[in-house]
DNA sequence: CTGTTAGCGCATTCAG
DNA sequence: CTGAATGCGCTAACAG
C-alpha cells in the first residue's frame, strides 16, 4: 500500500507555485491570495497530503510528544493517571509516549534514555523508584519534567515541577481512624521498598499510632499482600489491624485473613489506599484513602504544558489531599 | 537547563575527525581504527552526546514508534493489552504512542490522523468503533496495521493483520453453560452499540439459546450495566439469567440484582466476560469467559513487528479461544 | 502577495 | 580505514 506520501514540493509542482506558498496554506498563515489558497487546499485534499511531523520537528526542535513513565500500566492506579494526562495533552495537540518500567529501576533508566533519544518535549515521571542522585543526574537532560508521587526532596533537585498526594496526611487519617477505635497493634504492609509513597504513609501512621507499628515490604499486588499478610498474621496473632500500601495489597490481606480464619472486620480490620474501583466492590468493602488519580494526571499535564510555554518561572509543587473513605473493612 | 545538545559535528570537531567517523562509532559500524574508536567513544560520553532520533528518522523514514489506539485506557481490559504490546515493542527498540478515543468514533479518526502525522511505523487498533468504509479509507495510509478485537470483515479489507478473540465461541460456551442448567429466559447486556465483540458474543449466545434472547446495549461500565439491568429486571421479572458484555457490566448487574432483591445465583444468574481481576474478587465471584489480554497485546505487537520487517507476505489473523471460568455467580 | 536561500542532524553513497 | 557530497521534508528569514 501507500506509494510514498506526497511532499510539499509535490503539491507545489502540481499547483505550479512555490513550495513556500503551499507551506503557508498548510500552516494557515496569511500571505496567500484567496483563490490561490482555495485551489491549493483542494489539491492537498486530493493528493492526500499530510505534513511530515519528523521534518517539521527537525526544524522546530519540538516533537509535540510527551513521555509518560509508569511502573506498571496494568496496576489500576496508573491507567487513570494516563487517562488524565492523555486528555489534557491531546487537547493541546500533544501525544503521549507510554513507558512501563516494570517496577525495575534499571529499566527506568533505559526508558528515560529512550525518551531522550526520541526527543520528547517533556516527561511525566510517575512514582519513580530511582535514588535521588540518579534522578538529579538524568532529569536535567530534559527540557521539562513533572514528578508525580515523588517529592523533589532536596532544594537543588527543584529542577522539576511536581504533583503529590499528601501521603503523610493520608497515613495520619487512617491512623486516627484506627486509634479512635482502639487499635494499637497495627502492621503496615508497605509495598515496594523503594516507594516514597509507602514511606510517607508509614510516617503518617506512626505519627499517630506510635513507634511500634510493624513495617513490612511486599509487592504492590494482591498476591504480594496475601503472602505478607499470611506471614505476619501467623507470627503476630495479637495484631488487630492491617494497613495496606494500596487497595490491591489490602485485598490480598482480606484473602489471607479469610485463610487463617480471622473475621473482617469483627476480628481484624483492614484498610487500603487509593480507592480504586475494586475497593468498593469487594466484600467487605474497603475502608481506604481516596486519591484522585485522573485529576493527578490532568494537573501533571497542565504543569508540563505550562512550563513548555514559559520555561522560566518558579517550579511548582501541587499537593493533593486524599480523602478517607469509610467502608465495612474498618468501620 | 540543557545547553543545546551536541551534534555529531560537535563531536567530530572536538575529536579532529570527520562527522562520518563519529557516526560510524555511534552506530557501531566498522571501518574505524580501534584506538580512534576508543577516543571518540570517551568523547561521546564526556560531552553527553545523544543521537537525534528526529534527524535519524528523517533520513531513514522510520520513527521506531508504533501507535496504540484504545477506546479507554481506564477500562481494565486495555491496560493489560498495552502492557503486552509495550513489552514486546520495547524489547525490539520500539516505543508506544498511546491514544484514547474515549469510545468516540470521531475522536478515533482524529487520533489516527495524529498518528499519521507523527509518522508511526505502524498502528495497533483496538476495538475500533469505526464503520468498515471509514476504516478501509484510512488504514491504507499506514505502513502496517494490526486490528485487535475487530475482524477485517471483507476480503478486500485484508490490508491488515488481526488478533481476535473467538467471541462467537465464547458466547456459545456461556450459552451452553446456561442451557444445561435450564435457563431459557436470558438477556444479553451488550455494551456499546458499535462493538463488534458484543455482536459476536450475542450471536454465539443465540446460536445456542435460540432467538428470544433479549438484546440491550449499554455503556461498558459498572454504571452502564447497573442501569440497564435495573430496567430490564423491572420490565421482565421472568428472566433467570443476565449475560453481560464484560465483567464491569456484570458487576453492575449484580448491584442491580441486589437493589431489586434478587438473590444471585439462587434467584438469578449473572455472567461476565474477560475475567478481569475484579471478576474473581466480587461477591458472588463472576462466572465469566477468560480472555488472555496480555497475550493478545503480545501477539498483536509481534504481528506488527513482523510485518515491518517483511512487508510482503499474506495477512494473518490470529484467533484466540477464550476459556469458561465457572464461579459462584452462575454455578 | 510570492519566491529564494539556508540549514535543522543525520545516514547513504561514493571517492580516496 | 576515512572523508566529502547529497538530500530526507520542512520552516525561518529574507528578497522581490
XYZ file of C-alpha atoms (C1' of nucleotides) in Angstrom:
694
model
C 0.000 0.000 0.000
C 0.881 3.677 0.122
C 3.061 4.963 -2.688
C 5.361 7.339 -0.877
C 3.316 10.168 0.524
C 3.410 13.453 -1.362
C 5.584 16.240 -0.040
C 5.182 19.980 -0.116
C 7.299 20.014 -3.254
C 4.964 17.572 -4.993
C 1.964 19.730 -4.250
C 3.824 22.844 -5.292
C 4.845 21.376 -8.628
C 1.306 20.214 -9.291
C -0.092 23.612 -8.362
C 2.521 25.499 -10.297
C 3.562 27.546 -7.297
C 6.484 27.533 -4.942
C 6.830 25.190 -2.060
C 6.526 28.064 0.389
C 3.111 29.045 -0.793
C 1.873 25.575 -0.126
C 3.542 25.593 3.268
C 1.700 28.780 4.081
C -1.607 27.238 3.159
C -0.912 24.136 5.217
C 0.020 26.182 8.245
C -2.844 28.600 7.817
C -0.537 31.569 7.602
C -1.636 34.526 5.588
C 0.137 35.903 2.609
C -1.678 33.837 0.014
C -4.373 35.015 -2.364
C -7.720 33.513 -1.568
C -8.447 31.938 -4.933
C -4.935 30.519 -4.915
C -5.449 29.244 -1.408
C -8.693 27.550 -2.412
C -7.030 25.818 -5.307
C -4.155 24.580 -3.230
C -6.383 23.386 -0.444
C -8.316 21.207 -2.851
C -5.129 19.842 -4.277
C -3.904 18.986 -0.795
C -7.052 17.009 -0.121
C -6.957 15.308 -3.482
C -3.394 14.184 -3.253
C -3.794 13.134 0.331
C -1.005 15.300 1.577
C -0.036 15.075 5.250
C 2.692 17.182 6.736
C 5.724 15.259 7.904
C 5.918 15.589 11.636
C 9.519 14.469 11.524
C 10.731 17.098 9.112
C 8.788 19.705 10.975
C 10.294 18.613 14.266
C 13.780 18.711 12.868
C 13.467 22.368 12.161
C 11.258 23.474 15.028
C 13.092 21.333 17.576
C 9.807 20.259 19.097
C 8.130 16.918 18.697
C 4.740 17.590 20.186
C 5.215 14.495 22.269
C 5.494 13.965 25.969
C 6.761 10.886 27.740
C 4.732 9.191 30.446
C 6.716 6.815 32.606
C 4.864 4.483 34.960
C 5.954 1.462 36.977
C 3.218 -0.741 35.588
C 0.326 0.278 33.412
C -1.527 -2.870 34.487
C -1.586 -1.610 38.061
C -5.018 0.039 38.311
C -3.519 3.147 39.820
C -1.829 4.252 36.622
C -4.352 3.949 33.812
C -6.413 6.680 35.420
C -3.396 8.941 35.565
C -2.622 8.114 31.954
C -6.164 8.979 31.007
C -5.936 12.385 32.627
C -2.610 13.135 31.049
C -3.690 11.950 27.627
C -6.818 14.033 27.720
C -5.071 17.292 28.503
C -2.195 16.511 26.180
C -4.451 15.684 23.245
C -6.445 18.860 23.797
C -3.257 20.809 23.271
C -2.096 18.826 20.287
C 0.428 16.714 22.137
C 0.659 12.968 22.138
C 1.815 10.514 24.729
C 4.720 8.147 24.629
C 3.911 5.489 27.224
C 6.696 3.619 29.011
C 6.458 0.859 31.561
C 9.361 0.358 33.921
C 8.017 -2.896 35.336
C 8.922 -1.650 38.801
C 12.545 -2.007 37.764
C 14.907 0.914 38.401
C 17.415 -0.103 35.767
C 14.699 -0.329 33.209
C 13.522 3.073 34.340
C 16.903 4.411 33.298
C 16.695 2.707 29.923
C 13.297 4.154 29.329
C 14.411 7.674 30.155
C 17.278 7.196 27.749
C 14.891 6.163 25.032
C 12.719 9.203 25.655
C 15.746 11.423 25.410
C 16.610 9.949 22.067
C 13.043 10.307 20.896
C 13.357 13.935 21.916
C 10.109 14.271 23.780
C 9.289 17.824 24.741
C 8.877 16.794 28.362
C 8.392 13.887 30.724
C 5.889 12.979 33.386
C 7.594 10.563 35.705
C 5.287 8.624 38.000
C 6.338 7.008 41.251
C 9.989 6.952 40.311
C 11.885 4.217 42.087
C 15.242 5.819 41.303
C 17.525 7.159 44.041
C 17.788 10.941 44.170
C 21.355 11.056 42.851
C 20.440 9.209 39.671
C 17.431 11.386 39.215
C 19.444 14.559 39.584
C 21.842 13.235 37.020
C 19.316 12.489 34.314
C 16.431 14.858 34.682
C 18.347 17.980 33.629
C 18.717 16.476 30.178
C 15.013 17.015 29.630
C 13.540 20.350 28.764
C 10.738 19.834 31.269
C 9.914 17.265 33.893
C 6.960 16.735 36.170
C 7.325 14.306 39.034
C 4.188 12.530 40.156
C 4.100 10.941 43.574
C 7.711 11.672 44.209
C 8.837 14.657 46.159
C 11.728 16.663 44.707
C 13.415 16.183 48.076
C 16.446 18.394 48.034
C 16.107 22.028 47.235
C 18.566 21.638 44.402
C 16.526 18.910 42.851
C 13.945 21.535 42.191
C 14.642 21.234 38.500
C 11.174 19.806 38.236
C 7.575 20.564 38.928
C 5.678 18.008 40.917
C 2.233 16.753 41.746
C 1.987 14.904 45.006
C -0.559 13.253 47.178
C -0.209 14.201 50.790
C 0.579 10.687 51.854
C 1.763 11.647 55.292
C -1.612 13.187 55.868
C -3.318 10.117 54.431
C -1.382 7.931 56.836
C -2.447 10.136 59.690
C -6.083 9.970 58.687
C -6.001 6.204 58.647
C -4.061 6.144 61.907
C -6.603 8.343 63.631
C -9.433 6.248 62.319
C -7.824 3.200 63.885
C -6.737 4.879 67.087
C -10.193 6.150 67.907
C -11.441 2.588 67.587
C -8.828 1.347 69.988
C -6.397 -0.393 67.669
C -2.851 -0.265 68.921
C -1.357 -3.430 67.453
C -1.056 -2.487 63.833
C 1.027 -3.647 60.884
C 1.699 -1.642 57.738
C 2.091 -3.651 54.556
C 4.335 -1.174 52.825
C 4.618 -2.105 49.174
C 7.924 -1.819 47.312
C 10.956 -0.993 49.366
C 11.867 1.962 47.158
C 8.427 3.501 47.249
C 8.465 7.009 48.640
C 4.710 6.994 48.985
C 4.928 3.928 51.173
C 7.404 5.612 53.478
C 5.320 8.746 53.762
C 2.160 6.818 54.556
C 4.005 4.850 57.198
C 5.373 8.015 58.731
C 1.851 9.394 58.993
C 0.565 6.234 60.587
C 3.351 6.155 63.106
C 2.937 9.811 63.854
C -0.461 8.951 65.262
C -0.110 5.384 66.491
C 3.410 5.481 67.876
C 6.602 3.699 67.056
C 5.576 0.099 67.303
C 3.633 -0.134 64.093
C 5.106 -3.106 62.240
C 6.623 -2.295 58.834
C 6.715 -4.920 56.105
C 7.520 -4.522 52.426
C 5.794 -6.504 49.699
C 4.963 -6.385 46.022
C 2.156 -3.902 45.392
C -0.227 -6.601 44.204
C -2.962 -8.848 45.555
C -0.540 -11.764 45.662
C 2.111 -9.727 47.425
C -0.342 -8.556 50.050
C -1.700 -12.023 50.572
C 1.745 -13.504 51.149
C 2.971 -10.909 53.581
C -0.339 -10.772 55.458
C -0.368 -14.534 55.827
C 3.077 -14.447 57.368
C 2.513 -11.632 59.763
C -0.864 -12.912 60.915
C 0.852 -16.199 61.751
C 3.739 -14.553 63.551
C 1.745 -11.908 65.369
C -1.744 -13.190 66.195
C -2.189 -10.225 68.519
C -2.470 -7.748 65.650
C -5.899 -6.195 65.297
C -5.354 -4.047 62.214
C -3.570 -4.280 58.883
C -2.962 -1.108 56.914
C -2.062 -1.790 53.346
C 0.084 0.255 50.976
C -2.712 0.204 48.434
C -6.062 -1.412 47.751
C -4.576 -4.359 45.886
C -2.422 -5.267 48.858
C -5.447 -4.801 51.107
C -7.464 -7.257 49.040
C -4.620 -9.719 49.432
C -4.782 -9.119 53.170
C -8.515 -9.842 53.135
C -7.833 -13.137 51.465
C -5.101 -14.039 53.926
C -7.420 -13.173 56.789
C -10.056 -15.498 55.405
C -7.464 -18.256 55.069
C -6.403 -18.100 58.692
C -9.955 -17.741 59.905
C -9.964 -14.126 61.018
C -13.286 -12.351 60.513
C -13.076 -8.906 58.958
C -13.953 -6.510 60.481
C -15.080 -8.219 63.689
C -11.806 -9.930 64.355
C -9.353 -7.855 62.343
C -9.691 -4.618 60.436
C -8.038 -3.900 57.109
C -7.503 -0.626 55.295
C -6.417 0.110 51.734
C -5.182 3.162 49.912
C -6.089 4.824 46.589
C -9.755 3.837 46.368
C -9.539 2.077 43.060
C -12.800 0.750 41.693
C -12.145 -2.631 43.225
C -12.121 -1.157 46.721
C -15.839 -0.535 46.799
C -16.753 -3.825 45.190
C -15.017 -6.470 47.282
C -16.607 -7.921 50.393
C -16.184 -6.468 52.866
C -15.778 -3.198 51.015
C -12.504 -1.491 51.854
C -12.035 1.452 54.104
C -9.430 3.402 52.204
C -7.944 6.761 51.352
C -9.142 8.130 48.051
C -6.610 9.575 45.663
C -7.997 11.486 42.706
C -5.937 9.811 40.073
C -7.315 11.282 36.891
C -7.041 14.694 38.440
C -3.450 13.878 39.346
C -2.769 13.184 35.679
C -4.528 16.315 34.480
C -2.659 18.559 36.857
C 0.640 16.985 35.916
C -0.041 17.530 32.232
C -1.062 21.119 32.860
C 2.113 21.833 34.783
C 4.170 20.344 31.995
C 2.470 22.216 29.169
C 2.693 25.360 31.185
C 6.409 25.020 31.527
C 6.839 24.274 27.853
C 5.230 27.618 27.114
C 7.189 29.590 29.643
C 10.316 27.778 30.630
C 11.101 30.456 33.176
C 9.174 30.809 36.381
C 9.350 29.145 39.747
C 8.975 25.410 39.946
C 5.676 24.458 41.452
C 4.605 21.584 43.621
C 0.927 20.792 43.780
C -0.146 18.726 46.745
C -3.487 16.945 46.653
C -5.148 15.862 49.848
C -6.589 12.351 49.907
C -9.951 11.642 51.444
C -10.806 8.984 53.988
C -13.484 6.646 52.675
C -15.083 4.624 55.412
C -16.463 1.250 54.457
C -17.052 -2.152 56.003
C -13.489 -3.439 56.289
C -12.718 -0.958 59.050
C -15.985 0.619 60.099
C 18.706 23.794 31.700
C 20.413 21.913 28.908
C 22.583 23.991 26.639
C 21.702 22.703 23.186
C 22.768 19.102 22.945
C 25.925 18.373 20.994
C 25.619 17.031 17.466
C 27.760 14.666 15.503
C 29.537 17.672 14.053
C 30.414 18.978 17.508
C 31.963 15.690 18.494
C 33.772 15.465 15.182
C 35.295 18.911 15.537
C 36.409 18.160 19.069
C 37.910 14.855 18.001
C 39.532 16.318 14.916
C 37.886 13.799 12.624
C 35.044 13.914 10.178
C 31.455 13.692 11.158
C 31.159 10.339 9.422
C 33.737 8.680 11.584
C 31.803 9.663 14.648
C 28.601 8.449 13.060
C 30.239 5.092 12.478
C 31.252 4.846 16.094
C 27.803 5.776 17.300
C 26.163 3.196 15.084
C 28.701 0.522 15.858
C 29.647 0.108 12.246
C 33.141 -0.966 11.440
C 35.593 0.998 9.411
C 37.175 2.852 12.301
C 40.558 2.222 13.845
C 40.295 0.856 17.339
C 42.347 3.466 19.134
C 40.421 6.125 17.241
C 37.172 4.453 18.191
C 38.161 4.379 21.857
C 38.971 8.052 21.842
C 35.730 9.005 20.201
C 33.674 6.834 22.482
C 35.065 8.586 25.530
C 34.416 11.941 23.972
C 30.828 10.950 23.288
C 30.319 10.054 26.917
C 32.038 13.171 28.143
C 30.085 15.557 26.012
C 26.848 13.770 26.727
C 26.061 13.169 23.114
C 22.748 11.553 22.234
C 21.773 10.823 18.676
C 18.839 12.838 17.417
C 16.012 10.458 16.807
C 14.303 13.068 14.685
C 17.166 13.634 12.287
C 17.715 9.939 12.057
C 14.057 9.346 11.288
C 14.056 11.975 8.596
C 16.641 10.080 6.643
C 15.689 6.519 7.480
C 11.964 7.178 7.175
C 11.310 5.157 10.286
C 10.435 6.502 13.681
C 10.751 3.405 15.824
C 7.342 4.200 17.188
C 4.066 2.384 17.000
C 0.646 3.766 17.753
C -1.680 2.028 20.171
C -5.281 3.131 19.906
C -7.729 2.085 22.607
C -11.264 3.185 23.444
C -10.425 3.893 27.065
C -7.217 3.131 28.876
C -9.093 3.324 32.183
C -11.208 0.343 31.166
C -9.389 -2.588 32.817
C -9.437 -4.559 29.598
C -6.922 -2.324 27.854
C -4.048 -1.738 30.249
C -3.185 -5.419 30.042
C -3.105 -5.247 26.285
C -0.976 -2.134 26.473
C 1.395 -3.919 28.796
C 1.841 -6.801 26.393
C 2.365 -4.513 23.443
C 4.774 -2.276 25.298
C 6.841 -5.200 26.464
C 7.360 -6.681 23.012
C 7.807 -3.280 21.430
C 10.417 -2.169 23.946
C 12.320 -5.423 23.509
C 12.691 -4.568 19.859
C 13.595 -0.958 20.405
C 10.198 0.478 19.577
C 8.159 2.785 21.705
C 4.466 3.244 22.107
C 2.328 6.219 21.293
C -0.827 5.757 23.351
C -4.126 7.215 22.182
C -7.504 7.144 23.870
C -10.575 7.502 21.704
C -12.929 7.840 24.660
C -15.298 5.443 22.893
C -15.882 8.185 20.373
C -15.635 7.328 16.666
C -14.947 10.858 15.536
C -12.147 11.150 18.006
C -10.862 7.831 16.735
C -10.466 9.471 13.347
C -8.654 12.441 14.830
C -6.297 10.181 16.648
C -5.464 8.178 13.549
C -4.793 11.444 11.790
C -2.408 12.469 14.511
C -0.580 9.167 14.290
C -0.236 9.597 10.581
C 1.324 12.968 11.069
C 3.620 11.613 13.737
C 4.609 9.014 11.176
C 4.411 5.968 13.364
C 5.796 2.853 11.740
C 2.557 1.020 12.409
C -0.653 1.020 14.397
C -2.382 -1.395 16.698
C -6.026 -0.509 16.656
C -8.068 -1.996 19.471
C -11.808 -2.496 19.381
C -12.321 0.037 16.641
C -15.785 1.528 16.683
C -15.435 2.840 13.139
C -17.628 1.577 10.298
C -15.841 -0.577 7.724
C -15.928 2.051 4.993
C -14.111 4.609 7.102
C -11.600 2.018 8.150
C -10.900 0.999 4.590
C -10.394 4.606 3.735
C -7.819 5.385 6.397
C -5.898 2.240 7.167
C -4.080 2.058 3.818
C -2.294 5.256 4.730
C -0.352 3.334 7.353
C 2.563 1.130 6.518
C 1.266 -1.581 8.838
C -1.857 -2.124 10.855
C -2.940 -4.758 13.311
C -6.574 -4.898 14.291
C -7.344 -6.192 17.748
C -10.821 -7.416 18.506
C -12.127 -6.323 15.186
C -12.461 -8.685 12.287
C -11.232 -7.431 8.914
C -14.658 -8.325 7.589
C -14.486 -8.017 3.846
C -11.846 -9.820 1.935
C -10.667 -6.547 0.495
C -10.218 -5.087 3.907
C -7.454 -7.577 4.346
C -4.951 -4.759 4.322
C -4.340 -5.602 7.942
C -3.295 -8.374 10.236
C -5.556 -9.095 13.143
C -5.720 -10.684 16.540
C -9.151 -11.730 17.607
C -10.861 -13.438 20.443
C -13.298 -16.032 19.268
C -16.247 -14.214 20.726
C -18.829 -16.270 18.911
C -17.354 -19.311 20.559
C -17.263 -17.524 23.910
C -20.938 -16.696 23.533
C -21.663 -20.305 22.766
C -19.775 -21.520 25.807
C -21.739 -19.246 28.071
C -24.952 -20.184 26.296
C -24.322 -23.873 26.797
C -23.456 -23.349 30.417
C -26.804 -21.668 30.899
C -28.811 -24.039 28.738
C -27.643 -27.126 30.597
C -28.837 -25.509 33.789
C -32.238 -24.878 32.302
C -32.135 -21.141 31.687
C -34.206 -20.115 28.730
C -35.224 -16.582 29.642
C -31.982 -14.735 29.126
C -30.978 -11.138 28.466
C -27.677 -10.018 26.964
C -26.375 -6.679 28.173
C -24.452 -5.877 25.037
C -22.182 -2.942 25.700
C -21.661 -0.213 23.085
C -23.850 -0.354 20.033
C -20.878 -0.257 17.677
C -18.993 -3.034 19.408
C -18.263 -5.922 17.094
C -17.290 -8.102 20.006
C -20.685 -7.540 21.542
C -22.418 -8.631 18.379
C -20.313 -11.748 18.061
C -20.914 -12.773 21.650
C -24.612 -12.271 21.194
C -24.606 -14.345 18.034
C -22.926 -17.180 19.917
C -25.411 -16.977 22.737
C -28.352 -17.013 20.394
C -26.872 -19.828 18.407
C -27.307 -21.986 21.474
C -30.255 -20.477 23.295
C -32.451 -19.513 20.367
C -33.798 -16.285 19.050
C -35.540 -14.858 22.042
C -32.513 -13.789 23.982
C -33.114 -10.142 24.822
C -30.511 -7.716 23.424
C -29.789 -4.447 25.211
C -26.960 -2.002 24.648
C -25.302 -0.066 27.450
C -22.082 1.683 28.334
C -19.355 -0.858 29.048
C -19.047 0.194 32.675
C -20.388 -0.764 36.082
C -22.796 2.151 35.981
C -23.976 1.264 32.495
C -24.615 -2.328 33.487
C -26.407 -1.339 36.628
C -28.757 0.998 34.797
C -29.712 -1.365 32.034
C -30.026 -4.342 34.385
C -32.277 -2.390 36.685
C -34.576 -1.560 33.816
C -34.786 -4.988 32.319
C -35.247 -6.733 35.665
C -38.177 -4.408 36.264
C -39.678 -4.951 32.846
C -39.076 -8.679 32.623
C -39.241 -10.286 36.064
C -39.357 -13.692 34.389
C -35.701 -13.517 33.317
C -33.481 -16.026 35.073
C -30.120 -15.106 33.599
C -28.226 -11.969 32.619
C -25.215 -12.298 30.353
C -23.072 -9.223 30.379
C -20.861 -7.825 27.631
C -17.969 -7.712 30.080
C -17.185 -8.104 33.747
C -17.769 -4.453 34.558
C -21.267 -4.609 33.175
C -21.787 -7.867 35.076
C -20.788 -6.225 38.334
C -23.331 -3.521 37.601
C -25.889 -6.254 37.048
C -25.014 -7.795 40.409
C -25.670 -4.470 42.053
C -28.957 -4.012 40.260
C -29.995 -7.516 41.294
C -29.254 -6.692 44.908
C -31.299 -3.498 44.611
C -34.404 -5.258 43.367
C -33.986 -8.109 45.827
C -32.966 -10.904 43.513
C -30.533 -13.373 45.054
C -27.570 -14.342 42.901
C -27.205 -17.140 41.983
C -30.257 -18.708 43.636
C -32.762 -16.385 42.075
C -30.906 -15.064 39.059
C -27.598 -15.963 37.492
C -25.150 -13.458 36.040
C -22.185 -13.972 33.747
C -19.388 -11.652 32.751
C -16.757 -11.639 30.047
C -12.975 -11.051 30.017
C -12.123 -12.273 33.527
C -10.528 -9.100 34.710
C -9.081 -9.202 38.200
C -12.268 -7.822 39.645
C -14.233 -10.821 38.422
C -12.743 -13.203 40.939
C -12.912 -10.770 43.823
C -16.517 -9.591 43.901
C -19.190 -11.496 45.786
C -20.505 -13.654 44.348
C -17.464 -14.214 42.167
C -18.308 -13.994 38.488
C -18.669 -16.863 36.116
C -17.037 -15.457 33.029
C -15.092 -16.118 29.873
C -11.397 -15.520 30.239
C -9.601 -13.543 27.565
C -5.822 -13.578 27.723
C -5.338 -9.890 27.361
C -1.617 -9.510 27.800
C -1.120 -12.328 25.349
C -3.458 -10.518 22.962
C -1.188 -7.487 23.158
C 1.987 -9.510 22.703
C 0.678 -11.309 19.664
C -0.507 -8.074 18.129
C 2.885 -6.481 18.627
C 4.621 -9.498 17.162
C 2.431 -9.439 14.086
C 3.154 -5.770 13.606
C 6.912 -6.018 14.011
C 6.908 -8.984 11.737
C 5.238 -7.047 9.007
C 7.579 -4.117 9.432
C 10.439 -6.464 8.694
C 8.858 -8.151 5.722
C 6.090 -6.065 4.300
C 5.246 -8.784 1.845
C 3.560 -11.975 2.883
C -0.010 -12.976 3.496
C -2.011 -11.103 6.060
C -2.602 -13.209 9.105
C -5.445 -13.423 11.551
C -4.749 -14.989 14.909
C -7.800 -16.159 16.781
C -7.547 -16.822 20.496
C -10.062 -19.042 22.194
C -11.470 -17.772 25.476
C -11.923 -20.074 28.419
C -15.039 -20.536 30.512
C -14.358 -19.783 34.163
C -17.022 -21.124 36.432
C -17.601 -19.307 39.666
C -20.391 -18.563 42.096
C -22.475 -16.099 40.093
C -23.588 -18.843 37.715
C -22.516 -22.153 39.202
C 1.329 38.533 -2.045
C 5.096 35.266 -3.574
C 9.686 33.016 -4.239
C 14.712 32.107 -2.942
C 18.166 30.712 0.193
C 19.634 28.387 4.008
C 20.003 24.761 7.333
C 17.804 21.526 11.194
C 21.108 16.459 12.316
C 21.901 12.629 10.337
C 22.837 8.323 7.020
C 23.706 6.824 2.431
C 26.764 6.845 -1.436
C 30.707 7.106 -3.443
C 35.798 8.634 -3.523
C 40.010 8.349 -1.883
C 40.102 2.693 7.129
C 38.366 7.668 6.294
C 36.123 11.807 4.266
C 33.160 14.824 1.030
C 28.970 15.383 -1.109
C 23.995 14.913 -1.224
C 19.411 15.014 0.405
C 15.451 13.427 3.816
C 10.868 17.377 4.206
C 10.209 21.213 6.155
C 10.301 26.253 8.206
C 12.526 30.763 9.073
C 14.475 34.735 7.324
C 14.870 37.374 3.844
C 14.206 39.118 -1.007
C 11.382 40.708 -4.630
